[in-house]
Coordinates of N, CA and C in Angstrom, one line a residue:
X1 N 49.6 31.2 -9.1 CA 48.6 30.1 -9.5 C 48.5 29.0 -8.6
X2 N 49.7 28.5 -8.1 CA 49.7 27.4 -7.2 C 49.0 27.7 -6.0
X3 N 49.1 29.0 -5.5 CA 48.4 29.3 -4.2 C 46.9 29.4 -4.4
X4 N 46.4 29.5 -5.6 CA 45.1 29.5 -5.8 C 44.4 28.1 -5.7
X5 N 45.2 27.1 -6.1 CA 44.7 25.7 -6.1 C 45.2 25.0 -4.9
X6 N 44.2 24.7 -4.1 CA 44.6 23.9 -2.8 C 44.1 22.5 -3.0
X7 N 45.0 21.6 -3.0 CA 44.6 20.2 -3.1 C 43.9 19.9 -1.8
X8 N 42.8 19.2 -1.9 CA 41.9 18.9 -0.7 C 42.4 17.7 0.1
X9 N 42.3 17.7 1.3 CA 42.5 16.5 2.1 C 41.2 16.0 2.7
X10 N 40.9 14.9 2.5 CA 39.5 14.4 3.0 C 38.5 14.6 1.9
X11 N 37.2 14.2 2.2 CA 36.1 14.3 1.3 C 35.1 15.3 1.8
X12 N 35.1 16.5 1.3 CA 34.1 17.4 1.7 C 33.0 17.6 0.6
X13 N 31.9 17.8 0.9 CA 30.7 18.0 -0.1 C 30.1 19.3 0.3
X14 N 29.6 19.9 -0.8 CA 28.8 21.2 -0.6 C 27.7 21.2 -1.6
X15 N 26.8 22.1 -1.5 CA 25.7 22.2 -2.4 C 26.0 22.3 -3.9
X16 N 27.2 22.9 -4.2 CA 27.6 23.1 -5.6 C 27.8 21.7 -6.2
X17 N 28.3 20.8 -5.5 CA 28.6 19.4 -6.0 C 27.3 18.7 -6.4
X18 N 26.2 19.1 -5.8 CA 24.9 18.4 -6.1 C 24.2 19.1 -7.1
X19 N 24.6 20.3 -7.6 CA 23.7 21.0 -8.6 C 24.4 21.2 -9.9
X20 N 25.7 21.3 -9.9 CA 26.4 21.7 -11.2 C 27.0 20.5 -11.8
X21 N 26.8 20.4 -13.1 CA 27.5 19.4 -13.8 C 29.0 19.8 -14.2
X22 N 29.7 18.8 -14.5 CA 31.1 19.1 -14.9 C 31.2 20.2 -15.9
X23 N 30.4 20.1 -16.9 CA 30.3 21.1 -18.0 C 30.0 22.4 -17.5
X24 N 29.1 22.5 -16.5 CA 28.8 23.9 -15.8 C 30.0 24.4 -15.2
X25 N 30.7 23.5 -14.5 CA 32.0 23.9 -13.9 C 33.0 24.4 -14.8
X26 N 33.1 23.7 -16.0 CA 34.1 24.2 -17.0 C 33.7 25.6 -17.5
X27 N 32.4 25.8 -17.7 CA 32.0 27.2 -18.1 C 32.4 28.3 -17.0
X28 N 32.3 27.9 -15.8 CA 32.7 28.8 -14.7 C 34.1 29.1 -14.8
X29 N 34.9 27.9 -14.9 CA 36.3 28.1 -14.9 C 36.8 28.9 -16.1
X30 N 36.2 28.6 -17.3 CA 36.5 29.4 -18.5 C 36.2 30.9 -18.3
X31 N 35.3 31.2 -17.5 CA 35.0 32.6 -17.3 C 35.8 33.2 -16.1
X32 N 36.6 32.4 -15.5 CA 37.6 32.9 -14.5 C 37.1 32.8 -13.1
X33 N 36.0 32.0 -12.8 CA 35.5 31.7 -11.5 C 36.2 30.7 -10.8
X34 N 37.0 31.0 -9.8 CA 37.8 30.1 -9.1 C 37.0 29.1 -8.3
X35 N 35.8 29.4 -7.9 CA 34.9 28.5 -7.2 C 34.7 27.2 -8.1
X36 N 34.6 27.4 -9.4 CA 34.3 26.2 -10.4 C 35.5 25.3 -10.3
X37 N 36.8 25.9 -10.4 CA 38.0 25.1 -10.3 C 38.1 24.4 -9.0
X38 N 37.7 25.0 -7.9 CA 37.9 24.4 -6.5 C 36.9 23.2 -6.5
X39 N 35.8 23.3 -7.1 CA 34.8 22.1 -7.1 C 35.3 21.1 -8.0
X40 N 35.9 21.4 -9.1 CA 36.4 20.4 -10.0 C 37.6 19.6 -9.4
X41 N 38.5 20.4 -8.7 CA 39.6 19.8 -7.9 C 39.0 18.8 -6.8
X42 N 38.0 19.2 -6.1 CA 37.4 18.4 -5.1 C 36.8 17.1 -5.7
X43 N 36.2 17.2 -6.9 CA 35.6 16.0 -7.5 C 36.7 15.1 -8.0
X44 N 37.7 15.6 -8.7 CA 38.7 14.8 -9.4 C 40.1 14.7 -8.9
X45 N 40.4 15.3 -7.8 CA 41.8 15.2 -7.3 C 42.2 13.8 -7.0
X46 N 41.4 13.1 -6.2 CA 41.8 11.7 -5.9 C 41.9 10.8 -7.1
X47 N 40.9 10.8 -8.0 CA 41.0 9.9 -9.2 C 42.3 10.2 -10.0
X48 N 42.6 11.6 -10.3 CA 43.7 12.0 -11.0 C 44.9 11.5 -10.3
X49 N 45.1 11.7 -9.0 CA 46.2 11.4 -8.2 C 46.4 9.9 -8.3
X50 N 45.4 9.1 -8.1 CA 45.5 7.6 -8.3 C 46.0 7.2 -9.6
X51 N 45.5 7.8 -10.6 CA 45.9 7.5 -12.0 C 47.4 7.8 -12.2
X52 N 47.9 9.0 -11.7 CA 49.2 9.4 -11.8 C 50.1 8.5 -11.0
X53 N 49.7 8.0 -9.8 CA 50.5 7.1 -9.0 C 50.8 5.9 -9.7
X54 N 50.0 5.4 -10.6 CA 50.3 4.1 -11.4 C 51.5 4.3 -12.2
X55 N 51.8 5.5 -12.6 CA 52.9 5.7 -13.7 C 54.1 6.4 -13.1
X56 N 54.0 7.1 -12.1 CA 55.1 8.0 -11.5 C 55.8 7.2 -10.3
X57 N 57.0 7.5 -10.1 CA 57.9 6.8 -9.1 C 57.6 7.1 -7.7
X58 N 57.1 8.3 -7.4 CA 56.9 8.7 -6.0 C 55.5 9.4 -5.8
X59 N 55.1 9.4 -4.6 CA 53.9 10.1 -4.2 C 54.1 11.6 -4.4
X60 N 55.3 12.1 -4.1 CA 55.5 13.6 -4.3 C 55.5 13.9 -5.7
X61 N 56.0 13.1 -6.6 CA 55.9 13.3 -8.1 C 54.4 13.3 -8.5
X62 N 53.6 12.4 -8.0 CA 52.3 12.3 -8.4 C 51.4 13.5 -7.8
X63 N 51.8 14.0 -6.7 CA 51.1 15.1 -6.1 C 51.4 16.4 -6.9
X64 N 52.7 16.6 -7.2 CA 53.0 17.7 -8.1 C 52.4 17.6 -9.4
X65 N 52.4 16.4 -10.0 CA 51.8 16.3 -11.3 C 50.3 16.6 -11.3
X66 N 49.6 16.1 -10.2 CA 48.2 16.4 -9.9 C 47.9 17.9 -9.9
X67 N 48.7 18.6 -9.2 CA 48.6 20.1 -9.1 C 48.8 20.7 -10.5
X68 N 49.8 20.2 -11.3 CA 50.0 20.7 -12.6 C 48.8 20.5 -13.5
X69 N 48.2 19.3 -13.3 CA 46.9 19.0 -14.2 C 45.9 20.2 -14.0
X70 N 45.7 20.5 -12.7 CA 44.6 21.5 -12.4 C 45.1 22.9 -12.8
X71 N 46.3 23.2 -12.7 CA 46.9 24.5 -13.3 C 46.6 24.5 -14.8
X72 N 46.8 23.4 -15.5 CA 46.6 23.4 -16.9 C 45.1 23.5 -17.3
X73 N 44.2 22.9 -16.4 CA 42.8 23.0 -16.6 C 42.4 24.5 -16.5
X74 N 43.0 25.2 -15.6 CA 42.7 26.7 -15.4 C 43.2 27.4 -16.7
X75 N 44.3 27.1 -17.1 CA 44.9 27.8 -18.3 C 44.2 27.5 -19.6
X76 N 43.7 26.2 -19.8 CA 43.2 25.8 -21.1 C 41.6 25.8 -21.0
X77 N 40.9 26.1 -19.9 CA 39.5 26.0 -19.9 C 38.9 26.8 -20.9
X78 N 39.4 28.1 -21.3 CA 38.6 28.8 -22.3 C 38.7 28.1 -23.7
X79 N 39.6 27.1 -23.9 CA 39.7 26.4 -25.1 C 39.0 25.0 -25.2
X80 N 38.3 24.7 -24.0 CA 37.7 23.5 -24.0 C 36.5 23.4 -24.9
X81 N 36.3 22.4 -25.8 CA 35.5 22.4 -26.9 C 34.1 21.8 -26.5
X82 N 33.9 21.2 -25.4 CA 32.6 20.6 -25.0 C 32.1 19.5 -25.8
X83 N 33.0 18.9 -26.7 CA 32.6 17.7 -27.5 C 32.8 16.5 -26.7
X84 N 33.8 16.6 -25.9 CA 34.1 15.3 -25.0 C 33.6 15.6 -23.6
X85 N 33.5 14.5 -22.8 CA 33.3 14.7 -21.4 C 34.5 15.4 -20.7
X86 N 34.2 16.2 -19.7 CA 35.2 16.9 -19.0 C 36.1 15.9 -18.4
X87 N 35.7 14.8 -17.9 CA 36.6 13.8 -17.2 C 37.6 13.2 -18.3
X88 N 37.0 13.0 -19.5 CA 37.9 12.5 -20.6 C 39.1 13.5 -20.8
X89 N 38.7 14.8 -21.0 CA 39.7 15.8 -21.2 C 40.6 16.0 -20.1
X90 N 40.1 15.9 -18.8 CA 40.9 16.0 -17.7 C 42.1 14.9 -17.6
X91 N 41.6 13.6 -17.9 CA 42.5 12.5 -17.8 C 43.5 12.5 -19.1
X92 N 43.1 13.1 -20.2 CA 44.1 13.4 -21.2 C 45.2 14.3 -20.8
X93 N 44.8 15.3 -20.1 CA 45.8 16.3 -19.5 C 46.7 15.5 -18.5
X94 N 46.1 14.7 -17.7 CA 46.8 14.0 -16.7 C 47.8 13.0 -17.4
X95 N 47.5 12.4 -18.5 CA 48.4 11.5 -19.2 C 49.5 12.3 -19.8
X96 N 49.2 13.5 -20.4 CA 50.2 14.3 -20.9 C 51.2 14.8 -19.8
X97 N 50.6 15.2 -18.6 CA 51.5 15.6 -17.5 C 52.3 14.5 -17.1
X98 N 51.8 13.2 -17.1 CA 52.6 12.0 -16.7 C 53.8 11.9 -17.6
X99 N 53.6 12.1 -18.9 CA 54.7 12.0 -19.9 C 55.7 13.1 -19.6
X100 N 55.3 14.2 -19.3 CA 56.1 15.4 -19.1 C 57.0 15.1 -17.8
X101 N 56.3 14.6 -16.8 CA 57.0 14.3 -15.5 C 58.0 13.3 -15.7
X102 N 57.8 12.3 -16.5 CA 58.7 11.2 -16.7 C 59.9 11.7 -17.5
X103 N 59.8 12.6 -18.4 CA 60.9 13.2 -19.2 C 61.8 14.0 -18.3
X104 N 61.1 14.7 -17.3 CA 61.8 15.6 -16.4 C 62.6 14.9 -15.3
X105 N 62.2 13.7 -14.9 CA 62.7 13.0 -13.8 C 64.0 12.3 -14.2
X106 N 65.0 12.4 -13.2 CA 66.3 11.8 -13.5 C 66.2 10.2 -13.6
X107 N 67.0 9.6 -14.5 CA 66.9 8.2 -14.7 C 67.5 7.4 -13.6

């Protein structure tokens, strides 16, 4: 799974980012289309990473937690309810991952 999710360096834009909504991407991800996940990572990797950096002790921890967030998105996408915004759901996962990371880190 980790090999499938490549965190992006830099800001690349493609045609998909201009045409598909986050909800459309979630539908793609839920149906197993990796391209949808790659685009969601491209859109939200930096905001999620910045969010996690506020709470975690190191950049390495934040990067690992960011990767874990998108792994969880892939795993849980079929259960996404479409009642909330995708970004809200994504940051709830990030907050949960932050708590998990804090519990696992040595004091």
